[in-house]
mmCIF file of C-alpha atoms and ligand atoms in Angstrom:
data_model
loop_
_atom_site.group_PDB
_atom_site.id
_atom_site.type_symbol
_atom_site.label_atom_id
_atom_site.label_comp_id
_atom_site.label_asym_id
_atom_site.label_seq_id
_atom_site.Cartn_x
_atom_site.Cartn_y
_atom_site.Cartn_z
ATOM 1 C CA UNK A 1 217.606 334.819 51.654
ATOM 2 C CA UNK A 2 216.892 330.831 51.435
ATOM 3 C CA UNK A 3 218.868 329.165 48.075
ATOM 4 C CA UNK A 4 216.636 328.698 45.083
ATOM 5 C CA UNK A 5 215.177 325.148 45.301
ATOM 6 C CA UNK A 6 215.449 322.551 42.797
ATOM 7 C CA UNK A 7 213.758 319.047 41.924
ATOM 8 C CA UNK A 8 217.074 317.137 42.918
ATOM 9 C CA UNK A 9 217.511 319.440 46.630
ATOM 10 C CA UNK A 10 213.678 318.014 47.038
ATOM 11 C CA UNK A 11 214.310 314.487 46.494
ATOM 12 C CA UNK A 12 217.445 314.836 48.989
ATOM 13 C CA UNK A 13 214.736 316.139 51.601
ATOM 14 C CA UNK A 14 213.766 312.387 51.699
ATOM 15 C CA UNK A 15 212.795 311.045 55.499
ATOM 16 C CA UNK A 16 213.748 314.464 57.000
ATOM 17 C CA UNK A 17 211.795 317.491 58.345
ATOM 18 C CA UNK A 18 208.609 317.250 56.854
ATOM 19 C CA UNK A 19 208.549 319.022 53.066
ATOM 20 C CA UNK A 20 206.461 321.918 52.912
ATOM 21 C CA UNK A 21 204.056 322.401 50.152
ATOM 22 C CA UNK A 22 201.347 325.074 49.211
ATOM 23 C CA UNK A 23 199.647 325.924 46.106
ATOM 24 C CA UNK A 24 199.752 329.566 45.180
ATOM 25 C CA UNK A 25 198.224 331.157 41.980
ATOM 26 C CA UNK A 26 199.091 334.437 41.346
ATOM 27 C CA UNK A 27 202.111 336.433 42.594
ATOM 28 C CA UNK A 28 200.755 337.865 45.802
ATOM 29 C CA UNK A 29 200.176 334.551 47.417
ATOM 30 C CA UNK A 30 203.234 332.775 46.240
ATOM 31 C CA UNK A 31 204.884 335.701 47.540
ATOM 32 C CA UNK A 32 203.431 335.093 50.842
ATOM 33 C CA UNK A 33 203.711 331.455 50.761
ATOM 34 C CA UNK A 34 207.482 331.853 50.186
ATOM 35 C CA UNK A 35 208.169 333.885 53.136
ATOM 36 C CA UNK A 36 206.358 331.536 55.295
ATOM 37 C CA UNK A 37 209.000 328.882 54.372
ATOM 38 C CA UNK A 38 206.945 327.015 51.566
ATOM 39 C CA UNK A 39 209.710 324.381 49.680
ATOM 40 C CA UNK A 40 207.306 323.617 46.499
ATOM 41 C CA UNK A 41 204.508 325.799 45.592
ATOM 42 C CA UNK A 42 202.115 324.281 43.529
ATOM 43 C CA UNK A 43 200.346 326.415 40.953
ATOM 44 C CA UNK A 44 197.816 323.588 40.964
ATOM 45 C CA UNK A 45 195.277 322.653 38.446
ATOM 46 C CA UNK A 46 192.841 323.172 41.322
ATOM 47 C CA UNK A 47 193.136 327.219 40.436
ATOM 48 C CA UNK A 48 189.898 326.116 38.422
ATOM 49 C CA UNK A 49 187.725 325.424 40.540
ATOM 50 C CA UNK A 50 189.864 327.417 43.822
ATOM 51 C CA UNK A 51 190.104 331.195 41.949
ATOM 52 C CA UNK A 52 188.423 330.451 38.480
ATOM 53 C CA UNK A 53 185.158 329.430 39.962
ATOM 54 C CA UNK A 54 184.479 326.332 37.414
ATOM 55 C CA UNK A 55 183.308 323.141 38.671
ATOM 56 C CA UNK A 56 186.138 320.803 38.849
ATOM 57 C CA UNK A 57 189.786 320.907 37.671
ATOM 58 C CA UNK A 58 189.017 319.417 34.308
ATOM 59 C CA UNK A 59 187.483 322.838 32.725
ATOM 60 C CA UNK A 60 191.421 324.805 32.495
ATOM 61 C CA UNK A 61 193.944 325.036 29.580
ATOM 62 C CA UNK A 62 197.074 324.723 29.314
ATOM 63 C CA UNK A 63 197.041 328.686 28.292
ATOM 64 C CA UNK A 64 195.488 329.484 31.291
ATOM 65 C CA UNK A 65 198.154 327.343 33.710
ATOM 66 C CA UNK A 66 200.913 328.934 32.138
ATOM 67 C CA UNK A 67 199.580 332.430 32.676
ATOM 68 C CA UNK A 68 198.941 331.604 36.194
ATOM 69 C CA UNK A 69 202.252 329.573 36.246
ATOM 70 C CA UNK A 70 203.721 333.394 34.974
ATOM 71 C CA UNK A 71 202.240 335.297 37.458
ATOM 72 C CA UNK A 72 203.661 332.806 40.654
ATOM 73 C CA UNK A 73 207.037 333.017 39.264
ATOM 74 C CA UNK A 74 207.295 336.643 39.035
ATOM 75 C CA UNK A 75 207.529 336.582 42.849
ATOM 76 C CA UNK A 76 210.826 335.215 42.160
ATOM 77 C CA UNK A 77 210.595 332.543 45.165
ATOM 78 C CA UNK A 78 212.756 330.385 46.539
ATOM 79 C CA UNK A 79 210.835 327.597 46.603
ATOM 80 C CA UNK A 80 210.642 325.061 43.644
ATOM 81 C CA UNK A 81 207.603 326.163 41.805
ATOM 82 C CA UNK A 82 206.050 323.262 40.176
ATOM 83 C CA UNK A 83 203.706 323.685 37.193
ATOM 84 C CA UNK A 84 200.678 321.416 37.154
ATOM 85 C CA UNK A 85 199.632 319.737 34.003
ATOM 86 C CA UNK A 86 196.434 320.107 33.093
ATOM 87 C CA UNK A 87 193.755 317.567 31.984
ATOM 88 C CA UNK A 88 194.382 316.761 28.151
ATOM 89 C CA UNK A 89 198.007 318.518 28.067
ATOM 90 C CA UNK A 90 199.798 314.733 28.505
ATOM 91 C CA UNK A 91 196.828 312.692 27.519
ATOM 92 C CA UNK A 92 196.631 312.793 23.482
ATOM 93 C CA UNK A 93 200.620 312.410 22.660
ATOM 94 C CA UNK A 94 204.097 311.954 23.975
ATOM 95 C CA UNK A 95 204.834 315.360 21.812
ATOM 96 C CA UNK A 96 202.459 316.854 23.043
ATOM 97 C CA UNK A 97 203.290 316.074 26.427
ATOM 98 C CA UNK A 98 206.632 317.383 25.738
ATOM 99 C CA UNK A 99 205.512 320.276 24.398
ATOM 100 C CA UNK A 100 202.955 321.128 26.875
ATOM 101 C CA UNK A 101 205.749 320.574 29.635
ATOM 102 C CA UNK A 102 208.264 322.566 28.487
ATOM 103 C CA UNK A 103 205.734 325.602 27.990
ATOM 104 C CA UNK A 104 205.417 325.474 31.981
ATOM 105 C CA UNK A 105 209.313 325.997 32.176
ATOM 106 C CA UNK A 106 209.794 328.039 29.221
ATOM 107 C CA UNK A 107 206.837 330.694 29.142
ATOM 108 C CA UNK A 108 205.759 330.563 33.175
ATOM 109 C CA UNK A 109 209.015 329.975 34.450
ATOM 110 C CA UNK A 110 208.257 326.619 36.287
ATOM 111 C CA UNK A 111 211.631 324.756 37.748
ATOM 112 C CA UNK A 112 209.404 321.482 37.291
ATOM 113 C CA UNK A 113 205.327 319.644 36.420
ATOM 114 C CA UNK A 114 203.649 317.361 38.140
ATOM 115 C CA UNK A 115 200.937 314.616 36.059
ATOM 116 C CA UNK A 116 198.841 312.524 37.662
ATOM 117 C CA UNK A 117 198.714 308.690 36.917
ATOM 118 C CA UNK A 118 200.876 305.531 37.385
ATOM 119 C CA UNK A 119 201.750 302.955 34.964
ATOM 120 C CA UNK A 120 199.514 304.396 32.056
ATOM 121 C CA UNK A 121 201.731 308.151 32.051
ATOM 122 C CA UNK A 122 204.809 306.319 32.467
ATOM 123 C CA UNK A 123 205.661 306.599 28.308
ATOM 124 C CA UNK A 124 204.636 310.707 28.807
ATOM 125 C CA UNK A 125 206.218 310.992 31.989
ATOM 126 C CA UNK A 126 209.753 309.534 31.102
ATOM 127 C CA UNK A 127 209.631 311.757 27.917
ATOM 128 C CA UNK A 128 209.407 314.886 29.793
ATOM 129 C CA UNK A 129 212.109 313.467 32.168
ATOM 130 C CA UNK A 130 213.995 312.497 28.878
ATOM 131 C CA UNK A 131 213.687 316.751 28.026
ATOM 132 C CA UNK A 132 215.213 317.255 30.847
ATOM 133 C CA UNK A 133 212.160 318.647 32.777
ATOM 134 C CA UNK A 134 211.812 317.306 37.004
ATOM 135 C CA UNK A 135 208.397 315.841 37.405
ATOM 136 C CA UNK A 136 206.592 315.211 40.207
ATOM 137 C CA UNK A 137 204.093 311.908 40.343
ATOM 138 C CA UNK A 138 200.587 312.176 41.628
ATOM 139 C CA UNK A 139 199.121 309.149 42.532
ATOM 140 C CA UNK A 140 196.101 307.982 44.923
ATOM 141 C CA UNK A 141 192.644 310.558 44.596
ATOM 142 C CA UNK A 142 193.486 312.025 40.821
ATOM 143 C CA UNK A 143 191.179 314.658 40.417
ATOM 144 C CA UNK A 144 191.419 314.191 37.122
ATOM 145 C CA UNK A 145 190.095 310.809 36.952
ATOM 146 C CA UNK A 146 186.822 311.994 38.469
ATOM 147 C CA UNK A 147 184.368 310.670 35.928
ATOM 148 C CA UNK A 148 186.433 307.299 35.443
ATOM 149 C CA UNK A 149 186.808 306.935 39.710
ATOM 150 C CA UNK A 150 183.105 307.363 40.247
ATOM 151 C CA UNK A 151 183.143 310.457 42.321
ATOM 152 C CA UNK A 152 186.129 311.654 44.889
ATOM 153 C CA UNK A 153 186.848 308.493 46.735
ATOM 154 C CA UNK A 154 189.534 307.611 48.809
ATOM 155 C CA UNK A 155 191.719 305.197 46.426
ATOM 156 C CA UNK A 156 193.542 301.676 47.295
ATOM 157 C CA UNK A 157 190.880 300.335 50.315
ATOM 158 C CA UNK A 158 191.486 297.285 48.397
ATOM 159 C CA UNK A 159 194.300 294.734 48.398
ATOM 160 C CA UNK A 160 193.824 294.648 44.880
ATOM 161 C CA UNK A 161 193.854 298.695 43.919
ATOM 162 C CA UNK A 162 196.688 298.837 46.740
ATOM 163 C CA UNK A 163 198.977 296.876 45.697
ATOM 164 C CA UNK A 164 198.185 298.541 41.985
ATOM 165 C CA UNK A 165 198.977 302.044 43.591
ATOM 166 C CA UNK A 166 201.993 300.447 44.949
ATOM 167 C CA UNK A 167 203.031 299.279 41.403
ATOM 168 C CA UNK A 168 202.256 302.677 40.174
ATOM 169 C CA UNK A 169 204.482 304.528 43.056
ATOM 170 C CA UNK A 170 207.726 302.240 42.230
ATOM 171 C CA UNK A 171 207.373 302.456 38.696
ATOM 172 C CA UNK A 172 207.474 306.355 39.033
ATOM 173 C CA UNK A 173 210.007 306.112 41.474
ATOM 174 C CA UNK A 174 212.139 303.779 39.285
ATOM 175 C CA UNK A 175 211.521 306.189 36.033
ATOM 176 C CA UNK A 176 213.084 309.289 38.444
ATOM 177 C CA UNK A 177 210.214 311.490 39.406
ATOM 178 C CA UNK A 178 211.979 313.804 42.167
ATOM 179 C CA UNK A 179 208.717 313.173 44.376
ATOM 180 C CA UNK A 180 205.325 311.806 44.459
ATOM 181 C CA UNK A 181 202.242 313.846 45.717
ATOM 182 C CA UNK A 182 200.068 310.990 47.307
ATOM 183 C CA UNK A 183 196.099 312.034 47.361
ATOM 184 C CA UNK A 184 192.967 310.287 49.679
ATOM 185 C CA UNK A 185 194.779 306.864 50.231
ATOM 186 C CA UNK A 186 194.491 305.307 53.499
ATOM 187 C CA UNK A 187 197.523 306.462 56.180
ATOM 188 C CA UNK A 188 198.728 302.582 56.344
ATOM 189 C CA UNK A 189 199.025 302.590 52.596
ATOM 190 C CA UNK A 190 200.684 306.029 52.002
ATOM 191 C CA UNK A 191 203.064 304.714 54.916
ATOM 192 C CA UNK A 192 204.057 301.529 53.042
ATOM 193 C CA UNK A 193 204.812 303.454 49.810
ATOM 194 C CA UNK A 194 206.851 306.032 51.477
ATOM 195 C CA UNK A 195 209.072 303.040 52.978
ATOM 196 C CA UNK A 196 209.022 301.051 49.098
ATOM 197 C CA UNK A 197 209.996 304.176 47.485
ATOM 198 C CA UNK A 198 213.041 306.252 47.596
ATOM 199 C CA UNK A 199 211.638 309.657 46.319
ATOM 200 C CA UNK A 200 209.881 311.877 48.920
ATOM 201 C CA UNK A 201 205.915 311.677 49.155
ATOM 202 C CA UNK A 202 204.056 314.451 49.889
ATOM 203 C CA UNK A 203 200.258 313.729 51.084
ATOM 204 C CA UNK A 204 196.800 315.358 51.153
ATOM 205 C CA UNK A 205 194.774 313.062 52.744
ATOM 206 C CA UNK A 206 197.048 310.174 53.325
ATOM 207 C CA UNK A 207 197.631 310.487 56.780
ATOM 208 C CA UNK A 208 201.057 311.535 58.755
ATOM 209 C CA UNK A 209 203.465 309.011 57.732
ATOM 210 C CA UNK A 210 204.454 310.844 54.659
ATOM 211 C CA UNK A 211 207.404 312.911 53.634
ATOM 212 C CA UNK A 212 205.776 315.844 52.877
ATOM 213 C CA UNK A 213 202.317 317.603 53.061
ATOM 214 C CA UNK A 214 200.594 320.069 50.810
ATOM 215 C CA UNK A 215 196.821 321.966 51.321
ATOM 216 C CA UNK A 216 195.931 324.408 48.958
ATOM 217 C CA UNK A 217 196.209 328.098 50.141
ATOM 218 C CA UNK A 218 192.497 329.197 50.283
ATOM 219 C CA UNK A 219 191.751 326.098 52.666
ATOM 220 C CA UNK A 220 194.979 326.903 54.865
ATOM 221 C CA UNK A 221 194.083 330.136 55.265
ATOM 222 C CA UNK A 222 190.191 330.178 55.352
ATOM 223 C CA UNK A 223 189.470 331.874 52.067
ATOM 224 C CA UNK A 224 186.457 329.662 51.038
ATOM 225 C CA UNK A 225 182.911 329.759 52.573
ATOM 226 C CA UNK A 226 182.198 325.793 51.903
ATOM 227 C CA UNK A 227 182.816 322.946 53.534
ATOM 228 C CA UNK A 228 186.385 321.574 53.511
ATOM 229 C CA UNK A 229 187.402 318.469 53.401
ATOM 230 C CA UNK A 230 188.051 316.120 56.234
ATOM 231 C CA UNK A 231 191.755 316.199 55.659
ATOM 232 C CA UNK A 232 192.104 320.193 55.355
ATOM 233 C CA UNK A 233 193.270 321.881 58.908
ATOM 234 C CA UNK A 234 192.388 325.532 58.466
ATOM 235 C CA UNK A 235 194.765 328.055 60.359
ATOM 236 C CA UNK A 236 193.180 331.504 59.813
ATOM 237 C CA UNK A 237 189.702 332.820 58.485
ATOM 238 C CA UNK A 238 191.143 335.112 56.391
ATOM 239 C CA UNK A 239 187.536 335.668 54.303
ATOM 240 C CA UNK A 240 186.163 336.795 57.962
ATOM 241 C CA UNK A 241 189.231 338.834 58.710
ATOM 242 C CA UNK A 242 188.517 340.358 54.963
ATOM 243 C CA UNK A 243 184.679 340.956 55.251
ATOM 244 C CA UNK A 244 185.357 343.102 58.612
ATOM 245 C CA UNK A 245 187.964 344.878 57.288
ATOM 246 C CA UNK A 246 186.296 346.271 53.887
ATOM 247 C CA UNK A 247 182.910 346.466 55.752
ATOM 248 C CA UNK A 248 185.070 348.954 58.089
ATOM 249 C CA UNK A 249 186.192 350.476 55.119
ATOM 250 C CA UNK A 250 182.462 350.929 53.470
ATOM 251 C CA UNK A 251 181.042 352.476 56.857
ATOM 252 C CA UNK A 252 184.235 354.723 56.870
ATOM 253 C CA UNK A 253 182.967 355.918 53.506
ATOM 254 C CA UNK A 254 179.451 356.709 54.034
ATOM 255 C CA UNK A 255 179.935 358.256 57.194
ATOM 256 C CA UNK A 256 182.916 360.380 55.494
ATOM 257 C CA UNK A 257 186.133 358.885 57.862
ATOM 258 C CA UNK A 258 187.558 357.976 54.990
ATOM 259 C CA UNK A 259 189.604 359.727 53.973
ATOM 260 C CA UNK A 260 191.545 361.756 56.579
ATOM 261 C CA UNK A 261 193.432 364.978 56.153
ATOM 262 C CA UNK A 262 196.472 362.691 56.021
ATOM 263 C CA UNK A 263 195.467 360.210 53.477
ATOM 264 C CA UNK A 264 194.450 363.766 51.190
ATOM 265 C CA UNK A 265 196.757 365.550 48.688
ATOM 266 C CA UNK A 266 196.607 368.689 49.578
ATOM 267 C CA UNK A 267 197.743 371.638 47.114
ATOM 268 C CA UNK A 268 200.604 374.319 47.664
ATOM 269 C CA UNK A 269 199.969 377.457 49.219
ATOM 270 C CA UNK A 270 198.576 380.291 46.461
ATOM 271 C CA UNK A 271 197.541 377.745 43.682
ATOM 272 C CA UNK A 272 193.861 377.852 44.567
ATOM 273 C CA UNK A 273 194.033 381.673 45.233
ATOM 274 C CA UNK A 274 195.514 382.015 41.876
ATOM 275 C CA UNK A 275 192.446 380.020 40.218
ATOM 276 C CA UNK A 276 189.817 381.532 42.150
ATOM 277 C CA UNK A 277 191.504 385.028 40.742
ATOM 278 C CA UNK A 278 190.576 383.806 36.780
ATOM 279 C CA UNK A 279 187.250 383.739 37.329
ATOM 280 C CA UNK A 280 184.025 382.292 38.750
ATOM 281 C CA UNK A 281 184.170 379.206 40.370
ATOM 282 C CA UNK A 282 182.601 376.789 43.001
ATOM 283 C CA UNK A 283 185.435 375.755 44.521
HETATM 284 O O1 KIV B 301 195.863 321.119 42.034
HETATM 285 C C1 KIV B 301 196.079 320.869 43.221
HETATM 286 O O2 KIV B 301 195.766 321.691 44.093
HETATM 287 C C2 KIV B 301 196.705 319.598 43.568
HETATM 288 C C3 KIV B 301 196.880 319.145 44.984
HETATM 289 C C4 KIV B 301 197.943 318.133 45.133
HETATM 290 C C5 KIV B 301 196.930 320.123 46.054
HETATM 291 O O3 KIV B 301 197.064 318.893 42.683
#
């Protein structure tokens, strides 16, 4: 049995072995992702468009995050489960925000939240720090900024909106986030922010010289039957592995294999006789 993980032990993890990340929505996966050695799991706003089947991350509540949030923690992990703020949960007040982020810890059980945004969240984010609530920064490709970005682009190709993202990753780093996810920025970049700043980053798409790196579990594991982004390295096809198995199990049934004597309750000696006795019957 590992020790329970906190937002401090993760910031310690700094220039070591690389930190381990994973999302995981519901319990079943974040138990598995915990016995594989996951340090954060993410119960990611990406369970929108990942298990909900919406169209981006932008269409899920704050209800629904905490209910997934819930159902993670109830695996009891080890690893720090973070609690991902959804769009509009840290965007329309600081009390909100406060609010909002203490629902992940109070009601689903989250040991920390991550927001995404530099300079802009720092008011929101240094209130939730203030509560006494570990955050983790997200800063590079922000989902959330979709409409504003123009599409999912690869952010800071420009010495301009580099040395912006670089602002952005001190100033979180200076307010105390315990680590910064870093999303579709160039490896060089990701590289010099890892160096400027003394929390851990943890990439997705921003090359190897990180701290950290997180996928999301479908893509890992070959859940999905779309493309995947460049960055994603898939280690199983566990949707293949699934079709053969239940189409195994369908055959099974229509040719009658399933089920076997064995996997049949069968009923103590005399009880049928007995109900045969009372009368007509077609068993
Ligand atoms: O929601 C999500 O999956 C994320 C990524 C960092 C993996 O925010």
């Amino acid at each position: 049995m590992r020790d329970q993980i906190t937002g401090p032990a993760i910031r310690a993890l700094k220039g070591g072995p690389g930190i381990r990340m994973v999302t995981a929505y519901d319990c079943p996966t974040a138990k598995i992702a915990d016995a594989a050695g996951a340090d954060i799991i993410l119960v990611g706003d990406s369970v929108s468009n990942v298990v909900l089947g919406r169209a981006s991350t932008l269409q899920v509540s704050m209800d629904e995050m905490v209910h997934h949030t819930r159902a993670v923690t109830a695996a009891s992990p080890c690893a720090l489960v973070v609690g991902d703020m959804p769009w509009l949960s840290y965007h329309v007040s600081i009390e909100d925000t406060v609010r909002n982020a203490g629902r992940f810890v109070r009601e689903g059980g989250a040991g920390a939240v991550k927001l995404e945004g530099g300079h802009k969240r720092l008011p929101m984010i240094e209130a939730v720090l203030d509560a006494e609530i570990p955050v983790m920064g997200h800063l590079g490709l922000t989902p959330q900024s979709v409409h504003t970005m123009g599409g999912y682009r690869v952010q800071g190709k420009g010495v301009e909106t580099a040395r912006e993202l670089l602002a952005d990753a001190r100033a979180l780093d200076e307010a105390g986030v315990f680590a910064i996810v870093l999303e579709g920025v160039p490896d060089v970049l990701a590289q010099l922010v890892t160096k400027q700043v003394s929390a851990p980053t943890i990439g997705i798409g921003a090359g190897a010289k990180v701290d950290g790196q997180v996928l999301v579990f479908h893509d890992v594991l070959g859940l999905h039957d779309g493309d995947l982004p460049k960055f994603v390295r898939q280690y199983a096809d566990l949707r293949g592995v699934a079709i053969s198995a239940l189409e195994a199990f369908f055959s099974d049934v229509q040719s009658g294999e399933f089920p076997s004597e064995d996997e049949t309750y069968h009923m103590p000696d005399g009880v049928i006789e007995a109900l045969l006795e009372d009368g007509p019957s077609d068993v």
